[in-house]
Tab-separated table of C-alpha atoms in Angstrom:
chain	number	residue	atom	x	y	z
A	16	MET	CA	104.083	108.609	108.308
A	17	GLU	CA	104.408	106.525	105.640
A	18	SER	CA	103.170	107.529	102.523
A	19	LEU	CA	100.077	105.442	100.883
A	20	ILE	CA	102.018	105.201	98.151
A	21	ALA	CA	104.443	103.389	98.879
A	22	ALA	CA	101.959	101.655	101.256
A	23	VAL	CA	99.984	100.199	98.302
A	24	ARG	CA	103.272	99.539	96.425
A	25	GLU	CA	104.646	97.677	99.900
A	26	GLN	CA	100.704	95.766	100.260
A	27	GLU	CA	100.664	93.017	97.460
A	28	GLU	CA	96.289	92.224	98.282
A	29	ALA	CA	96.111	95.762	98.564
A	30	ALA	CA	97.121	96.883	94.868
A	31	ARG	CA	96.129	93.550	93.523
A	32	PHE	CA	92.230	95.423	94.602
A	33	LEU	CA	93.205	98.869	93.467
A	34	ALA	CA	94.633	97.364	90.025
A	35	TRP	CA	91.248	95.455	89.536
A	36	PRO	CA	88.573	96.195	89.903
A	37	GLY	CA	89.458	99.075	90.696
A	38	ASP	CA	91.014	100.306	87.809
A	39	PHE	CA	94.321	102.124	89.580
A	40	ASP	CA	97.618	101.304	88.585
A	41	LEU	CA	100.501	103.809	89.920
A	42	ASP	CA	103.005	102.187	87.453
A	43	ARG	CA	100.906	104.669	84.779
A	44	GLY	CA	101.054	108.006	85.333
A	45	ASP	CA	101.737	109.277	82.445
A	46	HIS	CA	99.638	110.780	80.320
A	47	VAL	CA	98.866	111.029	76.610
A	48	GLU	CA	97.915	114.122	75.872
A	49	GLN	CA	100.050	117.747	77.387
A	50	VAL	CA	97.687	119.085	80.043
A	51	HIS	CA	97.349	121.673	82.368
A	52	LEU	CA	95.425	123.445	85.133
A	53	ALA	CA	94.254	126.951	83.698
A	54	SER	CA	94.828	128.415	87.399
A	55	GLY	CA	99.004	127.894	86.217
A	56	ALA	CA	98.696	124.832	89.517
A	57	THR	CA	101.509	121.970	89.404
A	58	LEU	CA	100.108	119.145	87.575
A	59	GLU	CA	101.923	115.468	88.683
A	60	GLY	CA	100.139	112.649	87.106
A	61	PHE	CA	100.906	109.644	89.339
A	62	ALA	CA	98.932	106.383	88.173
A	63	GLY	CA	96.265	106.238	85.394
A	64	ASP	CA	93.730	103.420	84.384
A	65	GLY	CA	93.646	99.977	81.899
A	66	ALA	CA	91.700	102.912	79.592
A	67	GLY	CA	94.375	105.575	79.103
A	68	GLY	CA	93.084	107.654	82.206
A	69	THR	CA	95.012	109.915	84.321
A	70	PHE	CA	94.890	110.722	88.260
A	71	PHE	CA	97.049	113.703	89.247
A	72	PHE	CA	97.565	115.400	91.608
A	73	CYS	CA	97.126	119.051	91.366
A	74	GLY	CA	98.756	122.397	93.530
A	75	GLU	CA	102.017	121.643	95.876
A	76	GLY	CA	102.070	119.311	98.690
A	77	GLY	CA	102.424	115.590	98.669
A	78	GLU	CA	99.300	113.241	99.467
A	79	GLU	CA	96.478	115.334	100.808
A	80	ARG	CA	96.964	117.230	97.493
A	81	PRO	CA	93.088	118.016	94.849
A	82	ILE	CA	93.378	114.347	92.690
A	83	LEU	CA	92.025	114.847	89.070
A	84	TYR	CA	90.899	112.666	86.796
A	85	ALA	CA	91.429	112.548	83.068
A	86	ASP	CA	90.192	110.399	80.739
A	87	SER	CA	91.064	109.921	77.312
A	88	GLU	CA	87.699	110.532	75.661
A	89	GLY	CA	88.129	114.548	76.473
A	90	GLY	CA	86.499	114.272	80.316
A	91	ALA	CA	87.932	116.201	83.455
A	92	ALA	CA	87.255	115.870	87.222
A	93	LEU	CA	88.027	116.777	90.315
A	94	VAL	CA	88.030	113.070	91.966
A	95	ALA	CA	89.017	113.466	95.742
A	96	ILE	CA	90.847	115.793	98.411
A	97	GLY	CA	94.452	113.904	99.233
A	98	LEU	CA	95.230	110.017	98.283
A	99	ALA	CA	93.252	108.650	100.996
A	100	GLU	CA	89.472	109.837	99.634
A	101	LEU	CA	90.123	108.640	96.554
A	102	VAL	CA	92.103	104.896	97.757
A	103	ARG	CA	88.479	105.420	99.862
A	104	LEU	CA	86.384	105.194	96.445
A	105	LEU	CA	87.841	102.591	94.433
A	106	LEU	CA	88.039	100.557	97.615
A	107	VAL	CA	83.980	101.238	97.859
A	108	VAL	CA	82.572	102.229	95.127
A	109	PRO	CA	85.057	100.311	92.444
A	110	TRP	CA	82.425	100.728	89.736
A	111	TRP	CA	82.301	104.707	90.425
A	112	GLN	CA	83.314	105.942	86.675
A	113	ASP	CA	80.593	103.541	85.518
A	114	CYS	CA	77.912	106.060	87.839
A	115	GLN	CA	76.147	108.632	85.872
A	116	THR	CA	73.446	110.257	89.324
A	117	PHE	CA	75.865	108.908	91.433
A	118	THR	CA	72.729	107.397	93.868
A	119	ASP	CA	73.196	104.578	95.885
A	120	GLU	CA	70.846	102.991	93.859
A	121	GLU	CA	72.377	102.854	90.966
A	122	SER	CA	76.069	101.790	92.474
A	123	ARG	CA	73.774	98.732	94.058
A	124	GLU	CA	73.127	97.519	91.021
A	125	LEU	CA	76.062	98.901	89.699
A	126	GLU	CA	77.986	96.412	92.628
A	127	ALA	CA	76.039	93.353	91.486
A	128	GLU	CA	77.303	92.796	87.926
A	129	TYR	CA	80.305	92.841	89.294
A	130	LEU	CA	79.855	90.263	92.660
A	131	GLU	CA	78.704	88.360	89.454
A	132	ASP	CA	82.581	88.577	88.718
A	133	ILE	CA	83.881	88.813	92.208
A	134	PRO	CA	81.722	87.212	94.427
A	135	ASP	CA	84.276	87.670	97.336
A	136	LEU	CA	84.685	91.307	96.281
A	137	ALA	CA	83.746	92.460	99.773
A	138	ALA	CA	86.114	90.695	101.571
A	139	ARG	CA	89.199	91.462	99.152
A	140	ARG	CA	88.519	94.806	99.557
A	141	ASN	CA	87.951	94.831	103.624
A	142	ARG	CA	91.571	93.048	103.318
A	143	ALA	CA	93.002	95.512	101.777
A	144	ALA	CA	91.634	98.157	103.488
A	145	ALA	CA	92.542	96.477	106.411
A	146	ALA	CA	96.099	96.283	105.232
A	147	LEU	CA	96.381	100.003	104.635
A	148	GLY	CA	95.520	100.853	107.740
A	149	LEU	CA	91.971	102.488	106.089
A	150	ASP	CA	88.248	103.001	107.599
A	151	LEU	CA	86.037	102.641	104.978
A	152	PRO	CA	83.171	104.711	104.892
A	153	GLY	CA	79.356	103.718	103.121
A	154	GLN	CA	78.642	103.793	99.367
A	155	ALA	CA	75.775	106.310	100.221
A	156	GLU	CA	78.638	108.255	101.856
A	157	VAL	CA	81.352	108.061	99.163
A	158	LEU	CA	79.355	108.663	96.177
A	159	ALA	CA	77.789	112.223	97.587
A	160	ARG	CA	81.388	112.995	98.647
A	161	LEU	CA	82.301	112.496	95.508
A	162	ARG	CA	79.390	114.534	93.865
A	163	GLU	CA	79.624	117.508	96.063
A	164	VAL	CA	84.274	116.894	94.994
A	165	ALA	CA	83.323	116.862	91.482
A	166	THR	CA	81.206	119.568	90.996
A	167	ARG	CA	81.500	122.399	94.064
A	168	LEU	CA	85.335	122.077	94.835
A	169	GLY	CA	86.149	120.631	90.982
A	170	GLU	CA	85.273	124.292	89.567
A	171	ASP	CA	88.403	125.426	90.554
A	172	PHE	CA	90.768	122.980	88.629
A	173	VAL	CA	89.424	122.796	84.544
A	174	LEU	CA	92.101	120.808	83.002
A	175	ILE	CA	93.155	122.350	79.718
A	176	PHE	CA	94.224	120.315	76.709
A	177	THR	CA	97.463	122.525	75.842
A	178	PRO	CA	98.305	122.389	72.156
A	179	GLU	CA	95.074	123.972	71.643
A	180	GLY	CA	94.343	125.793	74.654
A	181	HIS	CA	90.503	124.249	74.806
A	182	PRO	CA	89.082	123.279	78.477
A	183	TYR	CA	88.418	119.425	78.594
A	184	GLU	CA	84.781	118.766	79.408
A	185	GLY	CA	82.947	118.660	82.507
A	186	SER	CA	83.477	114.896	84.161
A	187	VAL	CA	85.071	112.345	83.575
A	188	ASN	CA	80.955	111.055	82.751
A	189	ARG	CA	79.738	113.677	81.439
A	190	ALA	CA	76.708	113.198	84.284
A	191	VAL	CA	78.191	115.273	86.774
């Protein structure tokens, strides 16, 4: 099976949607600070966002590995188990970083703001998902999974600021 990273690079429409509004760029995998996982597991930056945040694969393996996101303000959280789950999050809820409570109601309010600027958001999202061969769950399901991954599964993925030896804060938006 072709890698999802390769598919994103090859599918221009999907890459455009993931770049904006998804704020996900495969050419920004270098984190500005030296970091490591407290567990000692491998940490591999593979993408970033426009605000200086980085997406990291954790542990050994391929695109099915857990994915940790570290923002540029000292926050970090596990956000997905595998690249397909992350891409679904970015397609369904590209405003995930602005969600404070991870509720469907809050997400719908943020979606309305995005739709003011991007009226064809749903059509673009659906074309991107189809180009990548992904089925998309609903917002409530994606947000529930994000909360589960960040709060329950993410406890084992503590990011350490290497020069000072202290951990990043527990979550990207400080509310998880």
